[in-house]
XYZ file of C-alpha atoms in Angstrom:
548
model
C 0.075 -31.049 -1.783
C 2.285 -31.279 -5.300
C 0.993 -29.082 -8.324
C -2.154 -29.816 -9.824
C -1.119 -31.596 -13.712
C -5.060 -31.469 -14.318
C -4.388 -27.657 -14.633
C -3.141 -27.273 -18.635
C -4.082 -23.913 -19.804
C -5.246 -20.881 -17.647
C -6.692 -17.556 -18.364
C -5.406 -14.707 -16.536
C -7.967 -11.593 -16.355
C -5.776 -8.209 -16.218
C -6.912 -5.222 -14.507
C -7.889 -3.065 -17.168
C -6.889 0.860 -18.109
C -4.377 2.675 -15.459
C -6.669 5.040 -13.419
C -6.210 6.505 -10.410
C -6.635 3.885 -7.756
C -5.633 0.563 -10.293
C -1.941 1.541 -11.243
C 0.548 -0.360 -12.744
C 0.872 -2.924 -9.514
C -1.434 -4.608 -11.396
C 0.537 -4.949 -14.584
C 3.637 -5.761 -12.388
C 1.625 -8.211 -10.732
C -0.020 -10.061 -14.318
C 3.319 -9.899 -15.538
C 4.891 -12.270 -12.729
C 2.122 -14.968 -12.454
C 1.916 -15.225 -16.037
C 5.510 -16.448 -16.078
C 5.052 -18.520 -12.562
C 2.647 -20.544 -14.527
C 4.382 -21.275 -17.868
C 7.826 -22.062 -15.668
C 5.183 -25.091 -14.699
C 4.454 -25.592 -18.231
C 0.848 -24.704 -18.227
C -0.360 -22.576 -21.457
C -1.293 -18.944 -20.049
C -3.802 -17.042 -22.035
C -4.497 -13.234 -20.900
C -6.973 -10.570 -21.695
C -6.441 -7.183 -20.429
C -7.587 -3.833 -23.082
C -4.632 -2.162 -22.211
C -1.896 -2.462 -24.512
C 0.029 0.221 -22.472
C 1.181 -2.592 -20.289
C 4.110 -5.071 -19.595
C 1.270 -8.062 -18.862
C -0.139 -7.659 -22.538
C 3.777 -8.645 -24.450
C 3.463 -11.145 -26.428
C 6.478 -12.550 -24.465
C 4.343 -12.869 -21.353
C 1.361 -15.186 -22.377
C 1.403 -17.896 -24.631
C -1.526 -15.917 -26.091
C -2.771 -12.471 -25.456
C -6.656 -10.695 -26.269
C -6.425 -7.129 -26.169
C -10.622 -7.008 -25.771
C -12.545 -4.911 -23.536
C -12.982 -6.437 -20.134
C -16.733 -8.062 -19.959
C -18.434 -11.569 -20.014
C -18.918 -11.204 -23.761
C -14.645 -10.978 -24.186
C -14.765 -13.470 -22.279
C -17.038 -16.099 -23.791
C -15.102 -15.444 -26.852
C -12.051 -16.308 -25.341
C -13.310 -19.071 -23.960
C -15.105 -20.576 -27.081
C -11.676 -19.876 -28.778
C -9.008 -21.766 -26.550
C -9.262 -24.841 -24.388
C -9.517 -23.321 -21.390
C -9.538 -25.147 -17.850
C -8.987 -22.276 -15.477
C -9.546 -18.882 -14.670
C -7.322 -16.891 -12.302
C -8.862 -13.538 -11.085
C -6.714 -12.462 -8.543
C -3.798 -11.095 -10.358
C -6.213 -7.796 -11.768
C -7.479 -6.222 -8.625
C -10.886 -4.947 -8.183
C -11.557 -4.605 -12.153
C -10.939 -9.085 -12.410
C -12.730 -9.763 -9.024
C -16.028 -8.125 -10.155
C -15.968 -9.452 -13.805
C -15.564 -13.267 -12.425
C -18.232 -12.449 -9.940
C -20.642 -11.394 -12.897
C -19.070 -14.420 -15.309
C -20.483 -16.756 -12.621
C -24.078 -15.321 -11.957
C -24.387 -15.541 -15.642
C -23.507 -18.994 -15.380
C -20.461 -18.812 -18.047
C -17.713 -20.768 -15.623
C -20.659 -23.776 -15.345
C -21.102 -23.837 -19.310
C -17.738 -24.096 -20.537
C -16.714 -26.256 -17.624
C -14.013 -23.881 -15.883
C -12.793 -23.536 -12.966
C -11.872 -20.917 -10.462
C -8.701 -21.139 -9.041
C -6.541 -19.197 -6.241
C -9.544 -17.821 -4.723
C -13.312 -18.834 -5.669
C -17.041 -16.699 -5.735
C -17.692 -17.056 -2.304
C -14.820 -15.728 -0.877
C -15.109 -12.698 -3.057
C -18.756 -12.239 -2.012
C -17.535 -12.040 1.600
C -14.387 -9.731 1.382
C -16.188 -7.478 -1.354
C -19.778 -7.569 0.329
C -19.924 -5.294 3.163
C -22.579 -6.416 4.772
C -21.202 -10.394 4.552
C -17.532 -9.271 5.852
C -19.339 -7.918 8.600
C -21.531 -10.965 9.627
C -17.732 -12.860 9.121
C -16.278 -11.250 11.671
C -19.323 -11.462 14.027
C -18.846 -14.818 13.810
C -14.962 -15.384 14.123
C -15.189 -13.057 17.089
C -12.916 -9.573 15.406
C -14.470 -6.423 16.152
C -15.727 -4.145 13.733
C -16.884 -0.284 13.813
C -20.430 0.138 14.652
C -22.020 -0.184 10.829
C -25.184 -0.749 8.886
C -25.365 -2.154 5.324
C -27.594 -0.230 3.175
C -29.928 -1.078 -0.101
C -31.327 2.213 -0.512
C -31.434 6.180 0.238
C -33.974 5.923 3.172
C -32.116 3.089 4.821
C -28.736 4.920 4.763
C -30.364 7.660 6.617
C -31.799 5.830 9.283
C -28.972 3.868 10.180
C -27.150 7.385 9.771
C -29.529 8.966 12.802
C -29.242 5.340 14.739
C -25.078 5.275 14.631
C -24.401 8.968 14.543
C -21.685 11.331 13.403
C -19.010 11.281 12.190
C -19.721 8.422 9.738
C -17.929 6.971 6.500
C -20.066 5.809 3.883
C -18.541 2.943 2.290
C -19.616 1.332 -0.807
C -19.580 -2.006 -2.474
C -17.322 -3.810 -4.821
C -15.303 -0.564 -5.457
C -11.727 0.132 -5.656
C -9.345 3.058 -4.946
C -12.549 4.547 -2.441
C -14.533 5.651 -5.395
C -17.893 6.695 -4.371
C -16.677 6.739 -0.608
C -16.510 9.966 1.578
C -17.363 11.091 5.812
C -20.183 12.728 6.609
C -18.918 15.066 9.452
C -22.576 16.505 10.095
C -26.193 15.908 9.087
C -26.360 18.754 5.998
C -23.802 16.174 4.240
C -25.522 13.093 4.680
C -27.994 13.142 1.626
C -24.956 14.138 -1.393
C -22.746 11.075 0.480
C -25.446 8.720 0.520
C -26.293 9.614 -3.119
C -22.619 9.623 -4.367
C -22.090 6.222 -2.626
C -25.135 4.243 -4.063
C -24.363 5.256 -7.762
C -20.736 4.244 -7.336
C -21.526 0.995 -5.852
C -22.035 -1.594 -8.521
C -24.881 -3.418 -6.408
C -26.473 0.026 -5.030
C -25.092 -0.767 -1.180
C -23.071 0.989 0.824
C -21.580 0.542 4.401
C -22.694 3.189 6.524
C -19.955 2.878 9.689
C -19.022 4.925 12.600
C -16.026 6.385 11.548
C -13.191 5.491 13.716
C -10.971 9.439 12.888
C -7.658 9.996 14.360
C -7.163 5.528 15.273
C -3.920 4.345 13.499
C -4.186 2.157 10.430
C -2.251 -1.415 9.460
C -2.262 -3.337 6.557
C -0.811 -6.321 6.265
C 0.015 -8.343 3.427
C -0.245 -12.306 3.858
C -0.232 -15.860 1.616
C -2.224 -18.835 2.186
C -2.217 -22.108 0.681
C -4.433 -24.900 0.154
C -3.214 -26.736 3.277
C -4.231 -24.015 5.484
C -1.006 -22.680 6.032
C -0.438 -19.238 6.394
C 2.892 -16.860 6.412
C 2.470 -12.799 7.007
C 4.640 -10.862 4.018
C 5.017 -7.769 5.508
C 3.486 -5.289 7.602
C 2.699 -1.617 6.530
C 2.136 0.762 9.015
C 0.409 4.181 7.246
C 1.833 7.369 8.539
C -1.295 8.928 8.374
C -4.081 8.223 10.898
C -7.972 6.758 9.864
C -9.197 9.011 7.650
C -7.038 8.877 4.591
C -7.346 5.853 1.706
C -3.985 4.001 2.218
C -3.076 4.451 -1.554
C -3.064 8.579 -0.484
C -1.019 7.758 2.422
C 2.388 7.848 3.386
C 3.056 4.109 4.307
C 6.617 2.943 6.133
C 7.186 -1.125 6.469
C 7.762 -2.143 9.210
C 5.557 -0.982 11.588
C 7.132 1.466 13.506
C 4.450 2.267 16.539
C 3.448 -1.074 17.304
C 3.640 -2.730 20.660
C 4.816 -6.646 20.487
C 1.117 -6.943 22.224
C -0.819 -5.110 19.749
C 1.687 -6.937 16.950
C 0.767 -10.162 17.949
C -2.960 -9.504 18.382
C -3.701 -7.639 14.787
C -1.067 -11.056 13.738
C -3.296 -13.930 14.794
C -6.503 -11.908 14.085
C -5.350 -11.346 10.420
C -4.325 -15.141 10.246
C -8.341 -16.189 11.116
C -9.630 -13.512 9.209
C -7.667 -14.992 5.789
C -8.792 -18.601 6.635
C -12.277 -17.985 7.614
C -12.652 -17.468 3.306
C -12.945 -20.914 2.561
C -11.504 -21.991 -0.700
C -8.926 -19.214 -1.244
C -4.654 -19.716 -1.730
C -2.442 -17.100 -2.962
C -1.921 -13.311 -2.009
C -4.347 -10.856 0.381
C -3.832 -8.007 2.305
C -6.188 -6.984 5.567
C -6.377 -3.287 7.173
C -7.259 -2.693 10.851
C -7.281 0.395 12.769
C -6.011 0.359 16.041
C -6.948 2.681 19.049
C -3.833 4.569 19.927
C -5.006 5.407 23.467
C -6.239 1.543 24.312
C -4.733 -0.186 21.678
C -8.151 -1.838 20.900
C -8.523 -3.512 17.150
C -11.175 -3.549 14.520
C -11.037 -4.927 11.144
C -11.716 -2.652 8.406
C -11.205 -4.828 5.067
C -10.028 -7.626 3.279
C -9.056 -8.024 -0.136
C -8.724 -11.499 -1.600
C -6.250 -10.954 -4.159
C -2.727 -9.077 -4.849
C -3.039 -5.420 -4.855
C -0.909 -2.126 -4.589
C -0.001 -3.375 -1.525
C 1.521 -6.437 -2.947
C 3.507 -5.262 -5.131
C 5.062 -2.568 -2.356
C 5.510 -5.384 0.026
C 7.109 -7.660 -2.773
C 9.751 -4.578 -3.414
C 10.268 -4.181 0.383
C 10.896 -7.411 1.386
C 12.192 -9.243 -1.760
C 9.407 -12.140 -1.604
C 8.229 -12.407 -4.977
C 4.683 -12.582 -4.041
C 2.560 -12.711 -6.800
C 4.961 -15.344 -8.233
C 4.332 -17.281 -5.389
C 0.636 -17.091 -5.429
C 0.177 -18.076 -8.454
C 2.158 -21.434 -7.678
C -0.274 -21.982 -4.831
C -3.452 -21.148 -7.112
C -2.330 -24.200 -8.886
C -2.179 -26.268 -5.666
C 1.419 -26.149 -4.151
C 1.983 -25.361 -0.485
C 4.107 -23.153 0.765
C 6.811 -25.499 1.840
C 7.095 -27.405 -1.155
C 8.144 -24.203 -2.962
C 11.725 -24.673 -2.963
C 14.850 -22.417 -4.394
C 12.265 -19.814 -5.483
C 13.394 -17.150 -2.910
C 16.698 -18.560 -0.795
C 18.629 -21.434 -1.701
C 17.608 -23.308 1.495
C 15.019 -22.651 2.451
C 11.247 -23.069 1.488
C 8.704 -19.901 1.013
C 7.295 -20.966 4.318
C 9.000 -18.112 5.949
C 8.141 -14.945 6.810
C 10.721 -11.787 5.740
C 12.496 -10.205 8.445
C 13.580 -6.318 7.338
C 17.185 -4.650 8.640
C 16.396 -1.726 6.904
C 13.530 0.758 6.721
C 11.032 1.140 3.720
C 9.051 4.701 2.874
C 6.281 4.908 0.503
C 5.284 8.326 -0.444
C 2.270 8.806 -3.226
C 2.896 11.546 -5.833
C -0.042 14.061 -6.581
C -0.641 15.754 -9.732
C -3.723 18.486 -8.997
C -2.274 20.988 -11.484
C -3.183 18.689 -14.264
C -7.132 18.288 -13.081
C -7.841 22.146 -12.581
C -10.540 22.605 -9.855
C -10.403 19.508 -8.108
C -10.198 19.313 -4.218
C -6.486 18.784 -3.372
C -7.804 17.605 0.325
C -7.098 14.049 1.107
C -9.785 11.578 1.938
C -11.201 7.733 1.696
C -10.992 8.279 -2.351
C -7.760 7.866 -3.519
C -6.353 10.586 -5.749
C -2.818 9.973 -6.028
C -1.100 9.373 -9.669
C 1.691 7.097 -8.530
C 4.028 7.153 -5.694
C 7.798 6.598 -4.895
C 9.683 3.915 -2.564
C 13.108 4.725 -0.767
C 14.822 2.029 1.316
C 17.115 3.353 4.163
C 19.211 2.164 7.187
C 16.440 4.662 9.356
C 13.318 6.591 8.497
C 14.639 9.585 8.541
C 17.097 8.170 6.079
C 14.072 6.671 3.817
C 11.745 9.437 4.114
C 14.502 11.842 2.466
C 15.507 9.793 -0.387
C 11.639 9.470 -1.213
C 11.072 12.782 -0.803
C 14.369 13.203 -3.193
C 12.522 11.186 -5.886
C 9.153 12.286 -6.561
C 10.221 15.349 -8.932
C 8.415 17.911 -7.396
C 10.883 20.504 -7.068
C 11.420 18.814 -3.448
C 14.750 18.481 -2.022
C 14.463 16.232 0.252
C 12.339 16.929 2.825
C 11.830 20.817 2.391
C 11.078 23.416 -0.294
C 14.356 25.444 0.951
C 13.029 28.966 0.444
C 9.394 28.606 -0.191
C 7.941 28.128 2.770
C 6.393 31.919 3.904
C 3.905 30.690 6.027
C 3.813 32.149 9.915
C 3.543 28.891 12.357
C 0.360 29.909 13.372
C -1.047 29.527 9.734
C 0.990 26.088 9.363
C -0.729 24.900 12.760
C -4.080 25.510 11.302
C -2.756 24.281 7.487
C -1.414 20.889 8.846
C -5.147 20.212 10.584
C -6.302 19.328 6.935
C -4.951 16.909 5.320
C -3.293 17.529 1.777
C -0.264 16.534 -0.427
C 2.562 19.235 1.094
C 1.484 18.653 5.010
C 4.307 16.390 5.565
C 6.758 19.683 4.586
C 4.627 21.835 6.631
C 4.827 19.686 9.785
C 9.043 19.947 9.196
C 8.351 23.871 8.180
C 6.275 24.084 11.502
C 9.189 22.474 13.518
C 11.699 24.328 12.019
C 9.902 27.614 13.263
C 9.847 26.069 16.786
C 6.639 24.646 17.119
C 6.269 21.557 19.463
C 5.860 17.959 18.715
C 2.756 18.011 21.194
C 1.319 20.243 19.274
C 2.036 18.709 15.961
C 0.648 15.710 17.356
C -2.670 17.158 18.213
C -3.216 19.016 15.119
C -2.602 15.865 12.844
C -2.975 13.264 14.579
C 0.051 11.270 13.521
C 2.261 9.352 16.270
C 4.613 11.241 18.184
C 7.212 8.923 16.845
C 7.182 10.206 13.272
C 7.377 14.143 14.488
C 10.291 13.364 16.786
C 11.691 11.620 13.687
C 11.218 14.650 11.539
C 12.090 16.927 14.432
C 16.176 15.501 14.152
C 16.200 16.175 10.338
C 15.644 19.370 11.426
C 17.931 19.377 14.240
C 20.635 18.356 11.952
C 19.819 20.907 9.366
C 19.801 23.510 11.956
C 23.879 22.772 12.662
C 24.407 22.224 9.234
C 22.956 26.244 8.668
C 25.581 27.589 11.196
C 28.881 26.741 8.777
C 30.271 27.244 5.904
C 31.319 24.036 3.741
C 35.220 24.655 4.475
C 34.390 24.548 8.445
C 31.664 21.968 8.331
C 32.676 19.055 10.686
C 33.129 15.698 9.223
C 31.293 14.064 11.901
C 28.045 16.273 11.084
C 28.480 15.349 7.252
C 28.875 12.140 8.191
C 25.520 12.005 10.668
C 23.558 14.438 7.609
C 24.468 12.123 5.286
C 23.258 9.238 7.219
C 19.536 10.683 7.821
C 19.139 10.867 3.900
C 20.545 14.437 3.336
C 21.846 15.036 -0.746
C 24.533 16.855 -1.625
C 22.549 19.368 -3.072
C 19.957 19.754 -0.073
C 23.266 20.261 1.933
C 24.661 22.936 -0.405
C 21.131 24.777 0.122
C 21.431 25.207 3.836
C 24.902 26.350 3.615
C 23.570 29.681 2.253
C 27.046 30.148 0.819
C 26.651 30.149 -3.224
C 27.642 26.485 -2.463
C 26.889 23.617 -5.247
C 26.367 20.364 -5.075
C 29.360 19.449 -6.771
C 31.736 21.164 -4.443
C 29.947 19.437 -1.434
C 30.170 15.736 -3.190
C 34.128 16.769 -3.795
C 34.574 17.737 -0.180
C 32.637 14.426 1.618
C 34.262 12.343 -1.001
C 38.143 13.525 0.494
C 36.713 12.446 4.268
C 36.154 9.411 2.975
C 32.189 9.643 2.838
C 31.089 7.602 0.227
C 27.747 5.518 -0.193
C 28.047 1.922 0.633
C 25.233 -0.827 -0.588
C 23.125 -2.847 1.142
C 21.287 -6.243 0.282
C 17.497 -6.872 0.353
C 17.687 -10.524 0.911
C 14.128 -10.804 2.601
C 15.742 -12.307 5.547
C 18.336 -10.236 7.026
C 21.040 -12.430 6.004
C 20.007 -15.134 7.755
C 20.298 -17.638 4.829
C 22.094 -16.656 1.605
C 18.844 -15.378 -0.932
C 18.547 -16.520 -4.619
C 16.447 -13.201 -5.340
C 18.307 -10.084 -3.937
C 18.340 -6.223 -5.136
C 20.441 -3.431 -3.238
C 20.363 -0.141 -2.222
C 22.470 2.775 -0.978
C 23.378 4.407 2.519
C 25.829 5.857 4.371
C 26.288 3.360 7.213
C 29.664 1.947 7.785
């Protein structure tokens, strides 16, 4: 189906102030459809009241309102500018909701525009809990035990009729807010509270919380001609329990059976068309049973998100470019020379290299609050490192997110005793993943890693050979060091100056970058061509190793 030419001028809702749990993704995301759509030469107008943002230059829109984010901006806009289409999807949770309340007010009907890339409906189901759940009765994917609630004594009820533990999920909210488990009866009544308030239509979710199951997202596209291609897939680190944006995330999925793959694949495919009217971006997030490898559905969001714009980095598919070509009624294999040079963007992205995600924290600026990780999301930002391995990716990450961290460790600041560390891990917070590496360092076993926190063995047996390799490293001094153990340090993500740490020698960073440099150890780069060099790619970025 060709492009649209009734489509002339479209207004572009942005996602509002930078809080925790609506970042700049958003801005990065605004930013790329509002140039998608004047490359088709259709006038883009955008209101967004942040001026902090790349979206809001004046190079970016053919017009740009910097005006609080509510129907009344809105009906300005529109009464000022001929305006023939509204795209929502481009400013997360903040755009959804105000074109959901634009419409019950009737202001799309009265000044004749249209929704495009996703319409009401399919917001209604994705956003409404109880309406996502009565979706996937019918399309036949399981979901936790759950009751929607309207009201304090409902939530309670269904609360003594599921049982504990329980998450309390509300409606229409992003980032978790309002969100929380209920491990016990004495917490019920403050979560049910918290949850209504937060909840622009006063109803929450109240599900049987699925603790300790591992948790998928996966990012997909859809056009208007039903045809759908899976982006990426994003396995979180962390198990159930933890709001994905608090999580350390790695793409691909690491743990995943070809069974299990193929299952959460063609489940995620009906989920995305059961929405009706929708084409462009969404991501959807199952859990999966680690013992039985049984699936539920836990959400879908129909629009780009911080997902999006990790997955776009990762793989090199510009995806919120792309969606906004097929808001405007392009399929996916008419899209030509936007990604490869032969190819359409009916393809899916296949990775040769391995991306980390890991959020940054900033508790020492909001004195008091809980540093314990949960459903709401509390991180300020986060890092990505691409690497030939994980343990290559989760270093360089770790290298990046200016915390005094070195990659993976705090050399000399861990005191703990591995009894406290086994009992510190248990809770999730911002430092476990250097306490589980502290903890294995001091000897304690993966099994017992595992049951403490939960995460697959695969990651701790991953972190236990940085640690094995750090271990040799300690018993040398950097004239004896081997070449072939530089060599193999360097390849897991070690820096020069984490390496001149476990020397213990009054070694520096320089003098270990002077002595790998003479062997001949020198980074190489690497292309992100979103299809493992396959086809040559129009749109590639690079990145360093250490692999021949």
């Amino acid at each position: 189906m060709p492009k649209d030419n009734s489509i002339k001028s479209v207004l572009i809702i942005g996602s509002g102030p930078i809080i925790i749990g609506q970042a700049c993704e958003f801005d990065y995301s605004g930013s790329q459809a509002a140039r998608s759509l004047r490359e088709e030469g259709i006038k883009v107008i955008l209101i967004n009241s942040n001026p902090a943002t790349i979206m809001t230059d004046p190079m970016m829109a053919d017009k740009v309102y910097l005006l609080p984010l509510t129907v009344e901006s809105i009906e300005q806009i529109l009464e000022e500018n001929d305006i023939d289409s509204v795209l929502p999807t481009m400013g997360g949770q903040t755009a959804l909701n105000l074109c959901k309340e634009a419409d019950e007010l009737g202001v799309w009907k009265k000044y004749n525009v249209r929704l495009i890339g996703v319409d009401v409906a399919a917001i209604d189901t994705a956003e409404d809990r109880d309406k996502f759940r009565q979706l996937m009765f019918k399309i036949g994917v399981k979901v936790a035990p759950s009751h929607v609630a309207n009201s304090f004594l409902e939530g309670k009820e269904y609360a003594q009729e599921i049982g504990f533990p329980l998450v309390i999920r509300p409606s229409f909210t992003l980032g978790g807010t309002g969100g929380g488990f209920v491990h016990k009866k004495e917490e019920l009544d403050e979560a049910l509270q918290r949850g209504l308030k937060a909840s622009p239509i006063h109803e929450v979710l109240v599900e049987k919380a699925v603790l300790g199951w591992k948790e998928y997202e996966l990012e997909l596209l859809r056009d208007q001609n039903d045809n759908v291609v899976i982006i990426c897939t994003v396995e979180n680190l962390d198990p159930m329990g933890i709001h994905t944006g608090d999580s350390i995330t790695v793409a691909p999925a690491m743990t995943l059976s070809d069974k299990a793959f193929q299952d959460m694949r063609n489940q995620a495919m009906l989920m995305m068309r059961s929405l009706g009217n929708f084409a462009g971006g969404c991501n959807v997030q199952f859990a999966l049973n680690p013992e039985t490898e049984e699936l539920i559905a836990v959400e879908i969001n129909p629009r780009v998100s911080r997902s999006s714009a990790l997955a776009s980095k990762a793989t090199g598919y510009p995806i919120a470019k792309i969606a906004a070509k097929l808001a405007i009624g392009y399929s996916l294999d008419e899209l030509k020379n936007q990604i490869t040079k032969t190819t359409s963007a009916y393809f899916e992205p296949a990775l040769d290299y391995v991306i980390v995600k890991v959020p940054r924290w900033n508790f020492d600026k909001f004195k008091g609050s809980n540093d314990t990780l949960g459903l709401q999301m509390k991180s300020v930002g986060e890092v990505m490192a691409i690497g030939r391995s994980f343990t290559e990716a989760i270093q360089k990450a770790c290298q990046s997110l200016e915390n005094e961290a070195v990659g993976l460790g705090y050399y000399g600041k861990s005191m703990m005793k591995s009894e406290d560390l086994i009992e510190y891990i248990k809770v999730p917070k911002w430092d476990r993943i250097f306490r589980i590496k502290d903890a294995l360092m001091q000897g304690v076993t993966v099994k017992t890693i595992v049951q403490a926190t939960g995460i697959d063995r695969w990651f701790i047996y991953q972190i236990q050979e940085i640690c094995r390799i750090e271990k040799e490293i300690s018993h040398h001094s950097l004239e004896n060091l081997p070449a072939e153990l530089l060599k193999e340090a360097k390849k897991h993500g070690f820096s020069d100056e984490q390496i001149a740490r476990i020397l213990h020698s009054n070694t520096t960073e320089d003098e270990v970058y002077e002595r790998r440099k003479s062997l001949g150890i020198t980074r190489v780069y690497k292309m992100v061509d979103t299809c493992s060099a396959e086809f040559e790619a129009k749109t590639p970025y690079f990145y360093s190793s250490f692999e021949n």
